[in-house]
Coordinates of C-alpha atoms in Angstrom, one line a residue:
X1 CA 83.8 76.1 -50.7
X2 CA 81.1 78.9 -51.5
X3 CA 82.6 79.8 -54.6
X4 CA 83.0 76.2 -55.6
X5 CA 79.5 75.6 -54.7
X6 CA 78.2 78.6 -56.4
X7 CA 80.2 77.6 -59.6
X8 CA 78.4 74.1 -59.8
X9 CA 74.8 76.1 -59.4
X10 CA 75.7 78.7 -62.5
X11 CA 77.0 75.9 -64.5
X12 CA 73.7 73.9 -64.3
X13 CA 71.3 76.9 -63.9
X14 CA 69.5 77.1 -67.0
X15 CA 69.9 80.3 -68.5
X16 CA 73.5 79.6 -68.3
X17 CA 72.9 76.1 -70.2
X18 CA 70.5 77.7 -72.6
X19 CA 71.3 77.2 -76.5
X20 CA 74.2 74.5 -75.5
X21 CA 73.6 71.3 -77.0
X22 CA 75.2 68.0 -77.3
X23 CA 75.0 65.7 -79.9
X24 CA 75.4 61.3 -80.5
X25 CA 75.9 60.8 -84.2
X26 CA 77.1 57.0 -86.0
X27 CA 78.6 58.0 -89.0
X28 CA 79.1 55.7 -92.2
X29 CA 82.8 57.7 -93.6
X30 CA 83.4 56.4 -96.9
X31 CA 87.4 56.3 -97.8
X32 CA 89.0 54.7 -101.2
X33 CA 85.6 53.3 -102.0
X34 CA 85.4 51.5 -98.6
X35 CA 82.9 52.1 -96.0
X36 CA 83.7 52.4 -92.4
X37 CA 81.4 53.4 -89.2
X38 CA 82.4 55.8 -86.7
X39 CA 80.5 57.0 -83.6
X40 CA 81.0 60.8 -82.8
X41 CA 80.0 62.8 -79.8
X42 CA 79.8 66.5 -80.0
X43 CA 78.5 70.0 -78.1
X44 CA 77.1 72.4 -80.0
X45 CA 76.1 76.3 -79.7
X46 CA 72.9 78.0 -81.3
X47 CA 72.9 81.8 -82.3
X48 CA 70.1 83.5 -83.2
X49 CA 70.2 85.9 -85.8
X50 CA 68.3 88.9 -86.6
X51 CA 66.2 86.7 -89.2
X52 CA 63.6 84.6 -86.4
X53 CA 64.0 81.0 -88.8
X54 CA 67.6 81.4 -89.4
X55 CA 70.8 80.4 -86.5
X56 CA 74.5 79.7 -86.4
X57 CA 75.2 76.8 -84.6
X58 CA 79.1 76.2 -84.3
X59 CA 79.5 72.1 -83.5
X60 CA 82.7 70.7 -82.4
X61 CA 82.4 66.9 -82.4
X62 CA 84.9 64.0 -81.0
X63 CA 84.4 60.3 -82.1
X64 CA 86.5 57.0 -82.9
X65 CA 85.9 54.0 -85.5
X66 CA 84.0 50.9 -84.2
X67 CA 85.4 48.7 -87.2
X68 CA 87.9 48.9 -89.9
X69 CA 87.8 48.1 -93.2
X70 CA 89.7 46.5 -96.0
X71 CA 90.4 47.6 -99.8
X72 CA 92.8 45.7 -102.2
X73 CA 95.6 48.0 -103.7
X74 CA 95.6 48.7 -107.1
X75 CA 97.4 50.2 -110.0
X76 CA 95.5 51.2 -113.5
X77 CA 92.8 49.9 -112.2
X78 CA 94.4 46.7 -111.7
X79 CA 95.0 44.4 -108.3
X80 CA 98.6 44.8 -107.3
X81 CA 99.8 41.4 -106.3
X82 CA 101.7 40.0 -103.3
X83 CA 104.7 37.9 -104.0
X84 CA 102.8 34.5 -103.1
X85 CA 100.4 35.6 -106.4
X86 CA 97.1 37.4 -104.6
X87 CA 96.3 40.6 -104.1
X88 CA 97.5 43.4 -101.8
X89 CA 95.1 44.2 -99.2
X90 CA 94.9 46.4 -96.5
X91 CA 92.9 46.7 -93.3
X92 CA 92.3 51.1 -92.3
X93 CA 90.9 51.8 -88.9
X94 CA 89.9 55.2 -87.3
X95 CA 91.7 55.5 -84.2
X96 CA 90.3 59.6 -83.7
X97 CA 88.5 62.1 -85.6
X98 CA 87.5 65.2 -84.7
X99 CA 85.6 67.8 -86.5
X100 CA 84.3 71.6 -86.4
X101 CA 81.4 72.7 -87.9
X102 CA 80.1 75.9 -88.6
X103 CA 76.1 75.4 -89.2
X104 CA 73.5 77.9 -90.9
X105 CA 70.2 76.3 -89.6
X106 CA 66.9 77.7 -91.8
X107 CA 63.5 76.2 -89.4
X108 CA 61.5 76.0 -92.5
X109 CA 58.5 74.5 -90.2
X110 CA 57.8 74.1 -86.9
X111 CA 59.3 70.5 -87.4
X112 CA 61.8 69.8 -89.8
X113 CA 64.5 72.7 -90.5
X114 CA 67.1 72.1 -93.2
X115 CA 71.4 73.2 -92.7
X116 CA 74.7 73.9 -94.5
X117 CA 77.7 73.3 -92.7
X118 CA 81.3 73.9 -93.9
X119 CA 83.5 71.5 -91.9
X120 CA 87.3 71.2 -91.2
X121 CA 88.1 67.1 -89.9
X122 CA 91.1 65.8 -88.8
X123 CA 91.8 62.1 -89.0
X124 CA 94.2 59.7 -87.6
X125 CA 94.1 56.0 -87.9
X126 CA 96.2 53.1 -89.2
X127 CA 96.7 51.1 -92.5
X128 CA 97.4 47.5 -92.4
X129 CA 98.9 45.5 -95.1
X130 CA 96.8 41.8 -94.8
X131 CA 99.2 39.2 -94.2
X132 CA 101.9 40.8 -93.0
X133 CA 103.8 43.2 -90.2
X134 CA 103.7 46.5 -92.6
X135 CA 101.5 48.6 -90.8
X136 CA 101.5 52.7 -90.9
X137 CA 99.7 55.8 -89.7
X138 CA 98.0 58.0 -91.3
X139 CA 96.2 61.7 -90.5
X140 CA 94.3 63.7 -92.8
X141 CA 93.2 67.2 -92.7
X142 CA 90.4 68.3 -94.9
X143 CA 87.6 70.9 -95.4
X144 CA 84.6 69.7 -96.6
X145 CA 81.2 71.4 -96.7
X146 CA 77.9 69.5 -95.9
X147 CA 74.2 69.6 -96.0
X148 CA 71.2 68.1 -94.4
X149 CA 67.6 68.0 -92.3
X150 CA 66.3 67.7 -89.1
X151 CA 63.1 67.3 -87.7
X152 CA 62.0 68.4 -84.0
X153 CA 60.7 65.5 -81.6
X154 CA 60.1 68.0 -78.9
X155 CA 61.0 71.0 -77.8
X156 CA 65.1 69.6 -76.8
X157 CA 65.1 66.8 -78.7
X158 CA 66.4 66.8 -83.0
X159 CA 66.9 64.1 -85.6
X160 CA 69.4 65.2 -87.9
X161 CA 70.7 63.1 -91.5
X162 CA 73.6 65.0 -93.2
X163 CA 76.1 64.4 -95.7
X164 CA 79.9 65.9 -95.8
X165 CA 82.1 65.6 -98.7
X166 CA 85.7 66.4 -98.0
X167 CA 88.9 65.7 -100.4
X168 CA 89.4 62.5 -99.1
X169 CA 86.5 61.2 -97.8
X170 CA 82.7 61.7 -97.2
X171 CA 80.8 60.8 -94.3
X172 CA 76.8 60.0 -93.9
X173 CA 75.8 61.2 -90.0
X174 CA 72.6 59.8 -88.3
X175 CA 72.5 62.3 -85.0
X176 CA 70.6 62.4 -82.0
X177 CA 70.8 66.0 -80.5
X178 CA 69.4 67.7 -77.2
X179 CA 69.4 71.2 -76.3
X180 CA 69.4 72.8 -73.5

């Protein structure tokens, strides 16, 4: 019981929690010229460097789609059609994604700091062909690289507004983030 106890008090102590963050982003991801939204949660890690504006902060982040989205199937820029005469359509949701970022963070005021993040997502979801049974999976795997700003609130609290561009999608992130 004392170690348990004295486990719980380091884990909340906060020099141990110092630099940890997490983060709440809605995310617009942008697949086949369709828009989708996703909401992500995510903890993150600040490392100073030896340069006082600069930090690596490695963010792993965890989320799942709130809607799907439909695109009609074409060929040479053309609608492929259905038997019955109209055009294939399909309905793509986001069932998990998960991504890893590593972040170089420059403060370039006391407010607002600006980043570049490489990224490596994974993405699992499902396609739907409209008006019928056919449905599949899908999962992609891509490295992307992003950039974006954030302004300070307070001394925990950060707006951030990114973009990511991957192979087969790009995503827009709104994020909320607290540190500890």
């Amino acid at each position: 019981m004392k170690n348990l106890l004295g486990c719980v008090l380091a884990l909340t102590s906060c020099t141990t929690l110092a630099n940890w963050g997490v983060t709440g982003d809605i995310t617009n991801m942008r697949i086949e010229k369709q828009n989708a939204q996703i909401v992500t949660a995510g903890v993150s890690f600040d490392i100073p460097t030896d340069f006082q504006s600069i930090k690596i902060v490695p963010i792993l982040r965890f989320g799942t789609g709130i809607n799907s989205f439909g695109y009609t199937e074409t060929e040479d820029g053309k609608p492929v059609l259905a038997k019955d005469g109209k055009p294939v359509r399909h309905n793509i949701s986001v069932d998990y994604f998960a991504a890893l970022s590593i972040r170089s963070t420059y403060q370039a005021t006391e407010a607002f700091s600006i980043f570049v993040q490489p990224t490596y997502a994974r993405t699992i979801g499902d396609v739907k062909q409209v008006g019928t049974k056919n449905k599949a999976s899908y999962q992609a795997n891509d490295n992307g690289f992003g950039i974006g700003f954030g302004y300070k609130v307070d001394q925990h609290s950060n707006i951030e507004i990114s973009y990511e561009d991957f192979d087969e999608m790009s995503l827009v992130n709104l994020s909320y983030r607290y540190i500890f």
